PDB file of C-alpha atoms in Angstrom:
ATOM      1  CA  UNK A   1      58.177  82.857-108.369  1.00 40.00           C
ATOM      2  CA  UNK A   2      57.300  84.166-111.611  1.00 48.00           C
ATOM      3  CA  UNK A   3      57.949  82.733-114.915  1.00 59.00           C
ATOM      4  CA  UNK A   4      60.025  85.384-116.939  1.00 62.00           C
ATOM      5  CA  UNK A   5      61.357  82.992-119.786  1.00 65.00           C
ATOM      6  CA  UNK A   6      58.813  84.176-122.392  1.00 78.00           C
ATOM      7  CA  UNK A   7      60.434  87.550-121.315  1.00 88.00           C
ATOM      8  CA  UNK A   8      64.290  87.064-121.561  1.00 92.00           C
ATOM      9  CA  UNK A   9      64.973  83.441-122.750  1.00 90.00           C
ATOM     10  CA  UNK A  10      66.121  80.203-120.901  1.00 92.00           C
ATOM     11  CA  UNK A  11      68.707  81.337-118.215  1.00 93.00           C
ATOM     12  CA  UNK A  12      70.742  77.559-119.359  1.00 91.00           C
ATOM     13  CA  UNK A  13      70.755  79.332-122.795  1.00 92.00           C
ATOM     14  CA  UNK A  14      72.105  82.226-122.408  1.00 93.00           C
ATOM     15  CA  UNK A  15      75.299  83.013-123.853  1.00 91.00           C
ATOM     16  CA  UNK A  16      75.414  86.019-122.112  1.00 93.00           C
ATOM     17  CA  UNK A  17      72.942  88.088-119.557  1.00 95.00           C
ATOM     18  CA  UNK A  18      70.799  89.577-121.561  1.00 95.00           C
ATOM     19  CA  UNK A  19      71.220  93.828-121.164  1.00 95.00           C
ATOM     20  CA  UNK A  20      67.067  94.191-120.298  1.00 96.00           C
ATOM     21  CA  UNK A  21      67.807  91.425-117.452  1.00 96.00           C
ATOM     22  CA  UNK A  22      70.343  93.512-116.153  1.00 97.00           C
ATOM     23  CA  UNK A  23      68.370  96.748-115.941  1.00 97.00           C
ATOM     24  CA  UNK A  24      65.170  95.231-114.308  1.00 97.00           C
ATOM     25  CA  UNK A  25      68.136  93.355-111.779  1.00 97.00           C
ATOM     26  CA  UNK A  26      69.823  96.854-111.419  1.00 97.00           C
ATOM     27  CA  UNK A  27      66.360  98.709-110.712  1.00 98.00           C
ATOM     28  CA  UNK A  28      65.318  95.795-108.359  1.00 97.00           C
ATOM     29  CA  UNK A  29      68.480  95.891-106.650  1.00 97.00           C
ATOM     30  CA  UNK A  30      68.352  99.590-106.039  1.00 98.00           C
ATOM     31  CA  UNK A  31      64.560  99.237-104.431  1.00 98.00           C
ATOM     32  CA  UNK A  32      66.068  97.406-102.086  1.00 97.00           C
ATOM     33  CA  UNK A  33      68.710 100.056-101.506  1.00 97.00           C
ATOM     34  CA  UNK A  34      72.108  98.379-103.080  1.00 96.00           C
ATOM     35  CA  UNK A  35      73.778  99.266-105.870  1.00 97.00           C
ATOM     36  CA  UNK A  36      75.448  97.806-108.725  1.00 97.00           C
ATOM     37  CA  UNK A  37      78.483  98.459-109.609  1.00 95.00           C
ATOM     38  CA  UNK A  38      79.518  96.771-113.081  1.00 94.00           C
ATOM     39  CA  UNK A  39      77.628  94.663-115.099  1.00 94.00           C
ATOM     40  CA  UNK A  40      79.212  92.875-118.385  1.00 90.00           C
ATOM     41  CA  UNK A  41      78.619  89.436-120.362  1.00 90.00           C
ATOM     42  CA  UNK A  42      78.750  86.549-117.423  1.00 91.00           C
ATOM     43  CA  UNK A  43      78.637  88.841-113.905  1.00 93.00           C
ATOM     44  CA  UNK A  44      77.307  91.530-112.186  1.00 96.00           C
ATOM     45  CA  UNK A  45      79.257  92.813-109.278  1.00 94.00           C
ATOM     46  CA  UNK A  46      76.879  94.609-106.346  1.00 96.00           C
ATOM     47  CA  UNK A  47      78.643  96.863-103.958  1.00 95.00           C
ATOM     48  CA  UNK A  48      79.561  95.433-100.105  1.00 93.00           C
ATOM     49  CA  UNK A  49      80.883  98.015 -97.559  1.00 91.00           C
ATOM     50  CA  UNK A  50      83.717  96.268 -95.752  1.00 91.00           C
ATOM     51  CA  UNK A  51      85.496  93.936 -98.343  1.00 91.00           C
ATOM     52  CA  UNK A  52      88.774  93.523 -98.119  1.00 91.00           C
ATOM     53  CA  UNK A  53      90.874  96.228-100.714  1.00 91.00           C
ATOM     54  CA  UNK A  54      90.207  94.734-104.647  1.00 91.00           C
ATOM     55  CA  UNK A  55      88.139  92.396-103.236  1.00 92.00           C
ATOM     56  CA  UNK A  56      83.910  92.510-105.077  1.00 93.00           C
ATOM     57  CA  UNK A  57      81.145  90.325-104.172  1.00 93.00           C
ATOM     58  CA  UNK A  58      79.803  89.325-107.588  1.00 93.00           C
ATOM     59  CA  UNK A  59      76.768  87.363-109.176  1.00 94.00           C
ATOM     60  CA  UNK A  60      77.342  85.085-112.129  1.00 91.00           C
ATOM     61  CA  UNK A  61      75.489  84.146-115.110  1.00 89.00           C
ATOM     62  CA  UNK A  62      73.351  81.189-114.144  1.00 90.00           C
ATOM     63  CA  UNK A  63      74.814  77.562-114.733  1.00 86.00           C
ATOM     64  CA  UNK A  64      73.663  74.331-116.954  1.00 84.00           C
ATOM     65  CA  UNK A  65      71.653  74.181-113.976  1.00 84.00           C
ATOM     66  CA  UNK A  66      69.709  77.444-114.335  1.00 86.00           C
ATOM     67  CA  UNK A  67      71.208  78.554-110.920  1.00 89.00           C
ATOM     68  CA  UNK A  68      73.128  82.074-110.405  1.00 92.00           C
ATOM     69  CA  UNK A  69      76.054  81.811-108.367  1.00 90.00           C
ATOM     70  CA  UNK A  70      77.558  84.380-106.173  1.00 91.00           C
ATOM     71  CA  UNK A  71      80.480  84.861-104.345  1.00 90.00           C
ATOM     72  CA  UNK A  72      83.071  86.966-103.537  1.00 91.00           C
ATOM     73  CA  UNK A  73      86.131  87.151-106.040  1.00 89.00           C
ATOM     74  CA  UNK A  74      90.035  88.132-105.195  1.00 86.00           C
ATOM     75  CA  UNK A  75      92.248  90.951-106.619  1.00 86.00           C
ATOM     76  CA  UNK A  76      92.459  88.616-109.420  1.00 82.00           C
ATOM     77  CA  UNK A  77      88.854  87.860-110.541  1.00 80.00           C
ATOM     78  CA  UNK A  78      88.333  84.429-108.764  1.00 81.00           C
ATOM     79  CA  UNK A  79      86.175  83.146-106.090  1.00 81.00           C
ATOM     80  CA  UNK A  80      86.963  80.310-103.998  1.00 80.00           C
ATOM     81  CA  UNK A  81      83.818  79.499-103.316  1.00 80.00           C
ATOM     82  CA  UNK A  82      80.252  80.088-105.057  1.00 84.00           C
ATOM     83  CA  UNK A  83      77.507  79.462-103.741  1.00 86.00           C
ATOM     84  CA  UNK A  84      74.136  79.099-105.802  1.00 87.00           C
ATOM     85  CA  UNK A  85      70.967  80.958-105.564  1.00 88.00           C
ATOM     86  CA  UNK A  86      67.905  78.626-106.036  1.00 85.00           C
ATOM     87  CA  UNK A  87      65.186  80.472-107.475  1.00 88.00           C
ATOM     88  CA  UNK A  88      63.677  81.700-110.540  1.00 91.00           C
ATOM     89  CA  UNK A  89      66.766  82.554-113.058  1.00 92.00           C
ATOM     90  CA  UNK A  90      64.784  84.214-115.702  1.00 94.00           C
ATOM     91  CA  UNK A  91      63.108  86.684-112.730  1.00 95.00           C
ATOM     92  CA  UNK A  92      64.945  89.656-111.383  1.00 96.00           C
ATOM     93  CA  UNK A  93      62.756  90.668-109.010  1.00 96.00           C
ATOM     94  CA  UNK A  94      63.384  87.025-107.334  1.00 94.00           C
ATOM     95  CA  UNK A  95      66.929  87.047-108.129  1.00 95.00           C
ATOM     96  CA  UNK A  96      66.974  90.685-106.475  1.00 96.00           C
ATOM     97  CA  UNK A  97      65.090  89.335-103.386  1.00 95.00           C
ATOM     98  CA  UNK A  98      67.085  86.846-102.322  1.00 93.00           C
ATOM     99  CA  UNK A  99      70.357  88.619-103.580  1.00 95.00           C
ATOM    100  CA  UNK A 100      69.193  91.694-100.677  1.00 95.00           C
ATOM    101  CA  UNK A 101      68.135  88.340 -98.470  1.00 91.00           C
ATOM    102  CA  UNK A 102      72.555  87.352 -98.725  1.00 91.00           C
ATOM    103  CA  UNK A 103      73.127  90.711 -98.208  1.00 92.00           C
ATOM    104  CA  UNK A 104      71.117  91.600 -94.981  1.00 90.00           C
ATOM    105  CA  UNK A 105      72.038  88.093 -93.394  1.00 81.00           C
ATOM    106  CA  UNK A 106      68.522  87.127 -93.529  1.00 72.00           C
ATOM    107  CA  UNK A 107      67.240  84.069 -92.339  1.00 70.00           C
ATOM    108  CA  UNK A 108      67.529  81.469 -95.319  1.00 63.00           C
ATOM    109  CA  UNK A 109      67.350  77.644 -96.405  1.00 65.00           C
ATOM    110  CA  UNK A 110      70.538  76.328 -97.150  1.00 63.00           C
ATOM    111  CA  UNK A 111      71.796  72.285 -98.566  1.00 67.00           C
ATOM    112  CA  UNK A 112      73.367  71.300-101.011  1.00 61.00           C
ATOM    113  CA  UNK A 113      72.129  71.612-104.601  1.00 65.00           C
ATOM    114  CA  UNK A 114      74.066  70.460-108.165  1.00 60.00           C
ATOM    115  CA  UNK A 115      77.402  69.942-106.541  1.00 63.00           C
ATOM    116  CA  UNK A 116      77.809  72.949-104.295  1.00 63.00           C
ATOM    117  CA  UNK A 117      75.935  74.976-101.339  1.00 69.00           C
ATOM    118  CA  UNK A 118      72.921  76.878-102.492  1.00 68.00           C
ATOM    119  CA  UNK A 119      71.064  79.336-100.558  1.00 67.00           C
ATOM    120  CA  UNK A 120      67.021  80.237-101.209  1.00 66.00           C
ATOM    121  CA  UNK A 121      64.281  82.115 -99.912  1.00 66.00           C
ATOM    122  CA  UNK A 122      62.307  79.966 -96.902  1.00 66.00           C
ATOM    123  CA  UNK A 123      58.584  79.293 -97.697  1.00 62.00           C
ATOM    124  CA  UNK A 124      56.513  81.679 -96.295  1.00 54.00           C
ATOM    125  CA  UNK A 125      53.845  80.463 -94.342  1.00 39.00           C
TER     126      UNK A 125
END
């Protein structure tokens, strides 16, 4: 992981996502070949082929914790269940990374981290 708070500020600061995290995020994203479809103050929604009709799989702005969340929200904005992405909240290019890892059904680590399930990137070895 790479330290990017000298870059855009403490991720358990933020009041909202800052607009440069969003376009290093979006241009991440896109390397890995997904797209993002709406970006504003506390989410970023990514598009998912095959979601149910007004249905978007989102990320939110980290937590107290420094952890994003993602998940997918209803018709009417809200997700029944987020789960939280442990790794480096001030770096895109991780955030991207494991984002595309969710995506792609890759092979992660999963427990249970600050009160909910959290997903992250296994060690390489």
């Amino acid at each position: 992981m790479t330290d990017q708070t000298s870059t855009y500020g403490d991720p358990t600061e933020w009041d909202e996502i800052p607009d440069g995290w969003t376009a290093a995020f979006t241009a991440a994203l896109a390397a890995h070949g997904h797209t993002v479809t709406e970006a504003h103050e506390s989410a970023i929604t990514v598009d998912v082929p095959g979601l149910p009709e007004g249905h978007a799989w989102y990320l939110g702005c980290p937590n107290h914790h420094g952890m994003w969340g993602y998940g997918v929200a209803n018709e009417r904005g809200v997700a029944d269940h987020v789960t939280w992405l442990a790794a480096d909240a001030a770096d895109p290019q991780a955030i991207a990374d494991l984002v595309h890892a969710v995506l792609t059904d890759a092979r992660l680590g999963h427990g249970f981290v600050a009160g909910s399930s959290a997903a992250w990137l296994p060690a390489s070895t």
